[in-house]
Coordinates of C-alpha atoms in Angstrom, one line a residue:
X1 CA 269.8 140.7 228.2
X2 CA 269.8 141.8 231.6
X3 CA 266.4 142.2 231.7
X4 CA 266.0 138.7 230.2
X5 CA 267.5 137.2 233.2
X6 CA 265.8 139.2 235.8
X7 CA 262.6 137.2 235.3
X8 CA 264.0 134.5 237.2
X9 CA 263.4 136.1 240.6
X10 CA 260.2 138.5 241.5
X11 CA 262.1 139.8 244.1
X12 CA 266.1 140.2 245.1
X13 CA 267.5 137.7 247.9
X14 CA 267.7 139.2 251.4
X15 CA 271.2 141.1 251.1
X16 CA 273.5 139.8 253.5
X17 CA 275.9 141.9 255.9
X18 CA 278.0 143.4 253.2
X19 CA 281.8 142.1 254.2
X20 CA 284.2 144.3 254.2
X21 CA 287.8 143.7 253.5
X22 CA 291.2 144.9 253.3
X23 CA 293.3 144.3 249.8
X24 CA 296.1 143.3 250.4
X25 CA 299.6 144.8 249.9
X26 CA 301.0 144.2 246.7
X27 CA 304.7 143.3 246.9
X28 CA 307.7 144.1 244.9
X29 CA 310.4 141.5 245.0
X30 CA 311.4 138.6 247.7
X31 CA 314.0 139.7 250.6
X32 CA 317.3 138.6 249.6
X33 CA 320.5 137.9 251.4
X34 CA 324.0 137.3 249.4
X35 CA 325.3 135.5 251.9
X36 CA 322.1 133.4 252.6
X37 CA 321.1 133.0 248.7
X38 CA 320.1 129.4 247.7
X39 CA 318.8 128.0 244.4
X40 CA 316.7 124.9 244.8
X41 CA 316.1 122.9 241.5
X42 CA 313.7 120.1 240.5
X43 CA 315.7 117.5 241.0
X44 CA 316.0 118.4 244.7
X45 CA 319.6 119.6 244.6
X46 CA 320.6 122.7 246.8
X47 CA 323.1 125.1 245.5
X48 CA 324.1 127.7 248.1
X49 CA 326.8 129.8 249.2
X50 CA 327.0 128.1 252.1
X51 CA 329.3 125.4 253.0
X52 CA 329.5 122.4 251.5
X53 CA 328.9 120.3 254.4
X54 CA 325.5 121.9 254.8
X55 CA 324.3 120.7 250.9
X56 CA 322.0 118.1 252.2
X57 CA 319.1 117.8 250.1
X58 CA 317.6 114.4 249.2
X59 CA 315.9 113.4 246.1
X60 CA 312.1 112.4 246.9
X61 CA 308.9 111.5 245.2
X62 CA 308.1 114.3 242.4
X63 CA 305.2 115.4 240.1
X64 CA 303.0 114.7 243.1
X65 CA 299.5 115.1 242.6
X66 CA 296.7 114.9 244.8
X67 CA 295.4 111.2 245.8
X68 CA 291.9 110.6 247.2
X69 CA 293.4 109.1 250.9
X70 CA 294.1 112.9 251.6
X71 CA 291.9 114.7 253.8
X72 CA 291.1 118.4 254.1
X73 CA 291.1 117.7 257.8
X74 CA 291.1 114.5 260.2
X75 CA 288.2 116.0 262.0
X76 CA 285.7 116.1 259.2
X77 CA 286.8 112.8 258.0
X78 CA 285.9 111.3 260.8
X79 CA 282.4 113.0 261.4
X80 CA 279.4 111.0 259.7
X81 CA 278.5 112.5 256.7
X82 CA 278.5 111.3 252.5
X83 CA 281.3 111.2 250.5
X84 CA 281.6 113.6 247.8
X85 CA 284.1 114.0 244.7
X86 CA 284.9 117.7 244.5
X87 CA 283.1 118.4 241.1
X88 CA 280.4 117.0 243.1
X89 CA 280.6 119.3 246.2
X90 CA 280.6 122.3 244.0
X91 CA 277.6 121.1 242.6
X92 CA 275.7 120.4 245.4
X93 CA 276.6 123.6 247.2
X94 CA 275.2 125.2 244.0
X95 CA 272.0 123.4 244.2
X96 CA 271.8 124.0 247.9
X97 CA 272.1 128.1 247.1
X98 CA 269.5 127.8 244.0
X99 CA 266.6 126.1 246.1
X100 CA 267.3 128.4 249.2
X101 CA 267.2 132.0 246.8
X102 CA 265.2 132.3 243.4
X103 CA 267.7 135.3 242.4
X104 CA 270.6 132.5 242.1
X105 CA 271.3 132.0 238.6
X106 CA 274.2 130.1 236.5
X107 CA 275.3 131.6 233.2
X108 CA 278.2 130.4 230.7
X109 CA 279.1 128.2 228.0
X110 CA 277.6 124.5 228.0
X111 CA 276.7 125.3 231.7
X112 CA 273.2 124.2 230.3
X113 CA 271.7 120.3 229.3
X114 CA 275.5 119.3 228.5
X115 CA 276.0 120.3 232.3
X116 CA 279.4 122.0 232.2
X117 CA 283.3 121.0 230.7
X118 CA 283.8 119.1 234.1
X119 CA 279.9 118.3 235.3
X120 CA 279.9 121.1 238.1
X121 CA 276.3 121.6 236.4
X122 CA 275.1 118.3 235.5
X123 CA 271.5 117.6 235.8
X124 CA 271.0 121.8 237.1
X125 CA 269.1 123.0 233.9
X126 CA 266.6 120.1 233.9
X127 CA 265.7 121.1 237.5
X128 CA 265.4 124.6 237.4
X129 CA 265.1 125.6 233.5
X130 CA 266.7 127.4 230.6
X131 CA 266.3 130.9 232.0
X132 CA 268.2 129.8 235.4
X133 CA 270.9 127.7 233.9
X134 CA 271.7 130.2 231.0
X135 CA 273.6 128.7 228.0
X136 CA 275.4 131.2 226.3
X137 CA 277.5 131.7 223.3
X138 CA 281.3 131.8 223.3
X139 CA 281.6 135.2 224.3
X140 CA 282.9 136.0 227.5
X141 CA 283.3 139.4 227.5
X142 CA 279.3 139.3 226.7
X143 CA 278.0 136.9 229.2
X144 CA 280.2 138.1 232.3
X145 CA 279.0 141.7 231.4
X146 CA 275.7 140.2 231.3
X147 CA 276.3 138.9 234.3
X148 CA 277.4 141.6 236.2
X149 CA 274.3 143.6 234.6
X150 CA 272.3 141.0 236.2
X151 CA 273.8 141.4 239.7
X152 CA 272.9 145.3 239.6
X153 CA 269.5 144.3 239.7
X154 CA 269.3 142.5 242.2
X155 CA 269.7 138.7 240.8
X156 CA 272.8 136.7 242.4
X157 CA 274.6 135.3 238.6
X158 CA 277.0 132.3 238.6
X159 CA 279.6 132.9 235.7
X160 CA 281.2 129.9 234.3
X161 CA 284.4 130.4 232.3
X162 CA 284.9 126.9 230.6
X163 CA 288.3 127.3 231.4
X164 CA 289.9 130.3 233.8
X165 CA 292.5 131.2 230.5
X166 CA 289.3 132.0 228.3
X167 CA 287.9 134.9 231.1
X168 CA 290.5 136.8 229.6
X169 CA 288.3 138.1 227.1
X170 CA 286.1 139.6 229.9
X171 CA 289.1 141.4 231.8
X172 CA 287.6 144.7 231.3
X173 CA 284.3 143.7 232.0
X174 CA 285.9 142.1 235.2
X175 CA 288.2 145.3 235.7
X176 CA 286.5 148.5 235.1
X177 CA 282.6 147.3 235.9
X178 CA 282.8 144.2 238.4
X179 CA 285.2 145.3 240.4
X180 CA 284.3 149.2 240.7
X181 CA 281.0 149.9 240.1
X182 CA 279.9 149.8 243.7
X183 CA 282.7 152.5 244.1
X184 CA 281.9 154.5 241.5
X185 CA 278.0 154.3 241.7
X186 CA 278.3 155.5 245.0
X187 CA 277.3 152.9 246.5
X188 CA 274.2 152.6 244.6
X189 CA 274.9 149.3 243.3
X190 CA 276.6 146.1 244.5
X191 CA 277.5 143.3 242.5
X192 CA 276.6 140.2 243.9
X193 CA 277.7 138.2 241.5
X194 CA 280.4 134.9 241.4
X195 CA 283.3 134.0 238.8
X196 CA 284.1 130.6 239.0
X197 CA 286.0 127.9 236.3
X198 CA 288.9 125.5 235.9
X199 CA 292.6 126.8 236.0
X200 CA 295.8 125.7 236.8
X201 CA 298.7 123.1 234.9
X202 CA 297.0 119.7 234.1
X203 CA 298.0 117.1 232.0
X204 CA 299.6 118.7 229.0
X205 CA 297.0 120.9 228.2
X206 CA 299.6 123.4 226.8
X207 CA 300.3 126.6 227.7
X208 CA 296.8 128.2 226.7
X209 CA 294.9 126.1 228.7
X210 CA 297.4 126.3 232.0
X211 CA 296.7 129.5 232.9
X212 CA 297.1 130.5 236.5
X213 CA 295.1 133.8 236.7
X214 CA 294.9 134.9 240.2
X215 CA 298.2 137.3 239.5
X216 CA 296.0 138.5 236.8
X217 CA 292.9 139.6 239.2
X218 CA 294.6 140.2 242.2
X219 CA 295.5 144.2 241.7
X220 CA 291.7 144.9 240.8
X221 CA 290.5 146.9 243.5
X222 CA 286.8 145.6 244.6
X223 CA 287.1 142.0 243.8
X224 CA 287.6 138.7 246.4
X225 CA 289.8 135.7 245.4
X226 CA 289.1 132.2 246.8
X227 CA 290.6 129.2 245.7
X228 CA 289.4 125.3 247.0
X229 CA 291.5 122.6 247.2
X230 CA 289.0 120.0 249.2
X231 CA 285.8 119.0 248.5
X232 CA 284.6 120.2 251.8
X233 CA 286.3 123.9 251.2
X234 CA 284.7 123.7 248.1
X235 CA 281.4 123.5 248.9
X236 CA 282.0 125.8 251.5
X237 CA 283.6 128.7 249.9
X238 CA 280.9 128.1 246.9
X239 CA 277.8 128.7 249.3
X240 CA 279.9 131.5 250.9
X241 CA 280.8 133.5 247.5
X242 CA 277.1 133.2 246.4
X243 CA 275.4 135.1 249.8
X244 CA 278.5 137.6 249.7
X245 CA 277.4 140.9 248.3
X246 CA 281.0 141.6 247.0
X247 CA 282.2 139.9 243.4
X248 CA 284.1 136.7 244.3
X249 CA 286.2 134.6 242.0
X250 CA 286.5 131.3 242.8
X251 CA 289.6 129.5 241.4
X252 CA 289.1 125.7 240.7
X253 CA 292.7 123.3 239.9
X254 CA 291.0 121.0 237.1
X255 CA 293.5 118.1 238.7
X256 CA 291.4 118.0 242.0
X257 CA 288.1 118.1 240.8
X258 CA 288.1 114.1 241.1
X259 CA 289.4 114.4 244.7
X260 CA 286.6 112.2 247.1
X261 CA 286.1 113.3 250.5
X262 CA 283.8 112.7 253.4
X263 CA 281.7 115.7 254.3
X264 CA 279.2 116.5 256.8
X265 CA 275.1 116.0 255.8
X266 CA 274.2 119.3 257.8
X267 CA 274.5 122.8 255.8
X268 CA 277.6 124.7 256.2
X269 CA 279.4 127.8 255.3
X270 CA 282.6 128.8 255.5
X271 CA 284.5 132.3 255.7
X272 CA 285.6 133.9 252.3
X273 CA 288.5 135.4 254.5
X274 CA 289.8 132.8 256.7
X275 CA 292.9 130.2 256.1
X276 CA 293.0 126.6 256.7
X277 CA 295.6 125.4 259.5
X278 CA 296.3 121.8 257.5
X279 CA 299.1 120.8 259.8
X280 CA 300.3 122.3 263.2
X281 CA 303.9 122.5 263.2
X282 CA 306.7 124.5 265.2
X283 CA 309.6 125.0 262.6
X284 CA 308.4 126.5 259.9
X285 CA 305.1 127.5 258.2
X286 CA 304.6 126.5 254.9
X287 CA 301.7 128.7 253.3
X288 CA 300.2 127.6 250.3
X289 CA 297.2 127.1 248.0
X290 CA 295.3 124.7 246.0
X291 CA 297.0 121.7 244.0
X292 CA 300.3 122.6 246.3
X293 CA 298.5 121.9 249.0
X294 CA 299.2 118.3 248.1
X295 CA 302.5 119.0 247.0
X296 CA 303.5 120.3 250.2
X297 CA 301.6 117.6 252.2
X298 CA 303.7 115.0 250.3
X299 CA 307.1 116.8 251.3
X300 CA 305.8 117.1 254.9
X301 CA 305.9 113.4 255.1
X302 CA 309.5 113.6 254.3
X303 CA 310.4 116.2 256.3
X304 CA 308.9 114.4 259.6
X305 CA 310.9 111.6 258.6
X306 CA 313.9 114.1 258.7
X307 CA 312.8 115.4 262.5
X308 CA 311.4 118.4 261.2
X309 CA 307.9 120.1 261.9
X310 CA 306.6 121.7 259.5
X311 CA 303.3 124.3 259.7
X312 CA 301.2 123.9 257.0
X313 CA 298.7 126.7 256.3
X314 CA 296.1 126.6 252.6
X315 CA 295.7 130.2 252.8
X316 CA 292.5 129.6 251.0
X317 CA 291.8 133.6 250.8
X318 CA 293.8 135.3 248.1
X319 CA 292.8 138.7 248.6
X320 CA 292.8 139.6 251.2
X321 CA 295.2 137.3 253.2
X322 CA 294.4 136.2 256.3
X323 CA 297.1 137.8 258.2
X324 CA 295.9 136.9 261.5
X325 CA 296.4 133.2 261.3
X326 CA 299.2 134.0 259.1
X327 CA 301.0 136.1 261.8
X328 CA 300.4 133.5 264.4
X329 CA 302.0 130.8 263.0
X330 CA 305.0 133.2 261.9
X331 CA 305.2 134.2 265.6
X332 CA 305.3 130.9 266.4
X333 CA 307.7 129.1 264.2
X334 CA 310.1 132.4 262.6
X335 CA 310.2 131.1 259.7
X336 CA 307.9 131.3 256.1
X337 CA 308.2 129.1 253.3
X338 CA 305.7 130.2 250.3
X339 CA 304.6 127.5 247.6
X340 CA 302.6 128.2 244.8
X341 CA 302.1 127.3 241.3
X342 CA 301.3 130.6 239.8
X343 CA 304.0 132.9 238.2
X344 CA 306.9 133.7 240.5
X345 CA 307.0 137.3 239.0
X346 CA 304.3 139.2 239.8
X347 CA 302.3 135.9 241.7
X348 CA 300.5 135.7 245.0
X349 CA 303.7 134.5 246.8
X350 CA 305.5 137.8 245.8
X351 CA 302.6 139.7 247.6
X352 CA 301.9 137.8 250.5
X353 CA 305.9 137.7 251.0
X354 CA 305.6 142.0 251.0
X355 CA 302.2 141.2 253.5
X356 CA 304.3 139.4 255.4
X357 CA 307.4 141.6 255.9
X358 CA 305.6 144.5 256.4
X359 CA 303.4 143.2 259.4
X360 CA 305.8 140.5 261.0
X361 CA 309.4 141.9 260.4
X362 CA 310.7 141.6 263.2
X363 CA 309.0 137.9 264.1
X364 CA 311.2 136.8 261.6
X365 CA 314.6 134.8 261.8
X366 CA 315.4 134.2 257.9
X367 CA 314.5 135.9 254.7
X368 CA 311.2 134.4 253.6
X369 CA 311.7 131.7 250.7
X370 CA 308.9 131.7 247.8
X371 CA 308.7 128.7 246.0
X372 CA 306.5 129.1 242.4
X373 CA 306.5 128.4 238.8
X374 CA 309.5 129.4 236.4
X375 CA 308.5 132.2 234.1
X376 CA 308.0 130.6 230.9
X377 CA 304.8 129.7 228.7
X378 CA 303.7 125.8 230.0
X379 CA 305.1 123.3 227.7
X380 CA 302.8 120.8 226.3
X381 CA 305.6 117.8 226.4
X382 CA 305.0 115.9 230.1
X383 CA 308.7 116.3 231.3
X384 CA 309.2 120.0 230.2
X385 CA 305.8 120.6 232.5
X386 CA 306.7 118.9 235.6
X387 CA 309.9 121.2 235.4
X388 CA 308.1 124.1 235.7
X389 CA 306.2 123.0 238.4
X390 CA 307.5 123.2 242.4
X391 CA 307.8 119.8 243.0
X392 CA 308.2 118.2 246.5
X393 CA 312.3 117.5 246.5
X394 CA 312.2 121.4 246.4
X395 CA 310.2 121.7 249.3
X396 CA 312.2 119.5 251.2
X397 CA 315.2 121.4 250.2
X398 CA 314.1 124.5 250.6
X399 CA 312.9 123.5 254.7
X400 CA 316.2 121.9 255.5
X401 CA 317.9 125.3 254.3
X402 CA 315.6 127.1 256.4
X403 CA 315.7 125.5 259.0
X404 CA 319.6 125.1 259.6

């Protein structure tokens, strides 16, 4: 099938600098204090050994979700430019990629002439044909190995997983040819290739369709994680992942692919290492990723209200972490608060929080609070969900404790 595919280029795309990165450190569990041990639950109570007079958490807005007014930065949004729903931006950084290299290709189910489960490519296979914008069968662990067969040869695939929870099926593919083969060819091969799809809690999908995978991908040696959460990081980190010579997965929330933002008409890249500073604060820096972003933009509203001044980083990069802007803003402000929506056990948060003690330790004023999703299977029932979720109140909750 490989072989198939190949005749879309007559020649592979100029290989770009190859990046080299760091993995980060995978962490074990959060540091805890007995005597500093709080329990922040949904409804924005605290619950702490500490005295009562210090149980000062306020109920606020929950099951916050991302509303078109935010920005990914004031700058950009007020730079000329078009205005662009996120689906959108994806797309046209795509198309931008395909018309610039031949060897770009798109593979996956209904990726074709129905144009993808959420439109990412609509109106692609008319413009460049059937043998560029591959339809496949439902058969993940066929297609991403044909896909990864494809980047050995020089073409630069796009793999769509309809949704992230299906790529399951192609974990070994993923595992033990994506992510190694440039290791154990001896550097023969490299694997140009980008994973890409919708992930994340929506709206009662249930808990099949809720997957949060990067926990899943992040201990596989060889791979890059970035995850968008603006329309303008989207199309950035899209045309970025494509000229990188390393595999990338890019993680899509399917609640913000509907998120319209202003962004500029001249071509831009951005780095597939570097985080996003969304709000410069002094108190406390609050990393996060994705739909959270909004979650914890919400809360931050709150929190100024309170006389607090909150950091706000999306670390964008989930392997590896940005530890330079990271350590920065822990130098600065002493104190980390982690929000993310994957799996607490196991999740980003739990090794960023190890990253994070091991290389700023001693910057540090208070045990570094991680904020993610209970361990259970996502309920299908609306109210169930949203309790499984962070939700802003906790935030706010968690800030105030930290900041006492």
């Amino acid at each position: 099938m490989a072989a198939i595919v190949q005749g879309i280029g007559a020649t592979a795309a100029p290989s770009a600098s190859s990046n080299k990165f760091l993995l980060s450190s995978l962490g074990s569990s959060l540091l805890e204090k007995k005597r500093n041990f709080f329990v922040v639950r949904s409804d924005g109570k605290c619950y702490t050994g500490l005295n009562q007079q210090q149980r000062r958490a306020q109920n606020v807005v929950t099951n916050a979700v991302a509303t078109k007014e935010e920005k990914a930065s004031a700058a950009v949004g007020s730079k000329p430019g078009h205005e662009l729903l996120l689906f959108e931006a994806l797309r046209e950084g795509l198309e931008e990629e395909m018309d610039r290299d031949p060897c770009v290709c798109v593979m996956g189910e209904d990726v074709g002439h129905y144009g993808g489960s959420y439109k990412v490519t609509k109106g692609l296979a008319e413009k460049y044909g059937d043998l560029r914008v591959l339809d496949t069968p439902i058969a993940e662990n066929s297609f991403t190995g044909m896909g990864i067969g494809a980047a050995m040869t020089g073409l630069r695939p796009i793999v769509e997983g309809m949704n992230m929870g299906f790529l399951l099926l192609a974990f070994n593919q993923i595992s033990n040819n994506c992510g190694m083969l440039h290791y154990t060819s001896g550097g023969q091969f490299k694997i140009p290739i980008v994973i890409r799809g919708p992930g994340g809690v929506g709206r009662q999908l249930g808990a099949e369709h809720s997957q949060r995978l990067e926990s899943y991908f992040q201990s596989i040696p060889g791979i890059q994680m970035v995850a968008c959460s603006t329309a303008y990081n989207a199309k950035g980190l899209m045309k970025a992942a494509i000229r990188s010579d390393n595999p990338v997965i890019l993680f899509e929330h399917v609640l913000l692919y509907n998120l319209k933002e202003r962004i500029p008409d001249e071509e831009y890249v951005l780095n597939l290492e570097e985080a996003e500073m969304v709000r410069p604060g002094e108190h406390v820096t609050i990393l996060t990723y994705s739909r959270m972003r909004y979650h914890v933009m919400q809360a931050a509203k709150t929190l100024v209200n309170k006389g607090y001044d909150p950091e706000v980083i999306d670390i964008r990069s989930l392997k590896p972490f940005d530890l330079y802007t990271i350590g920065n803003s822990v130098k600065k402000t002493h104190r980390v608060l982690i929000v993310e929506e994957c799996m607490r056990t196991g999740g980003i948060g739990a090794s960023l929080t190890a990253a994070i003690n091991e290389n700023f330790h001693d910057h540090l004023d208070a045990p570094i609070v991680c904020l993610s999703s209970q361990d259970v299977p996502t309920p299908y029932a609306g109210t169930l969900e949203e309790w499984t979720l962070v939700q802003p109140a906790q935030i706010v909750a968690a800030v105030e404790q930290l900041c006492l």
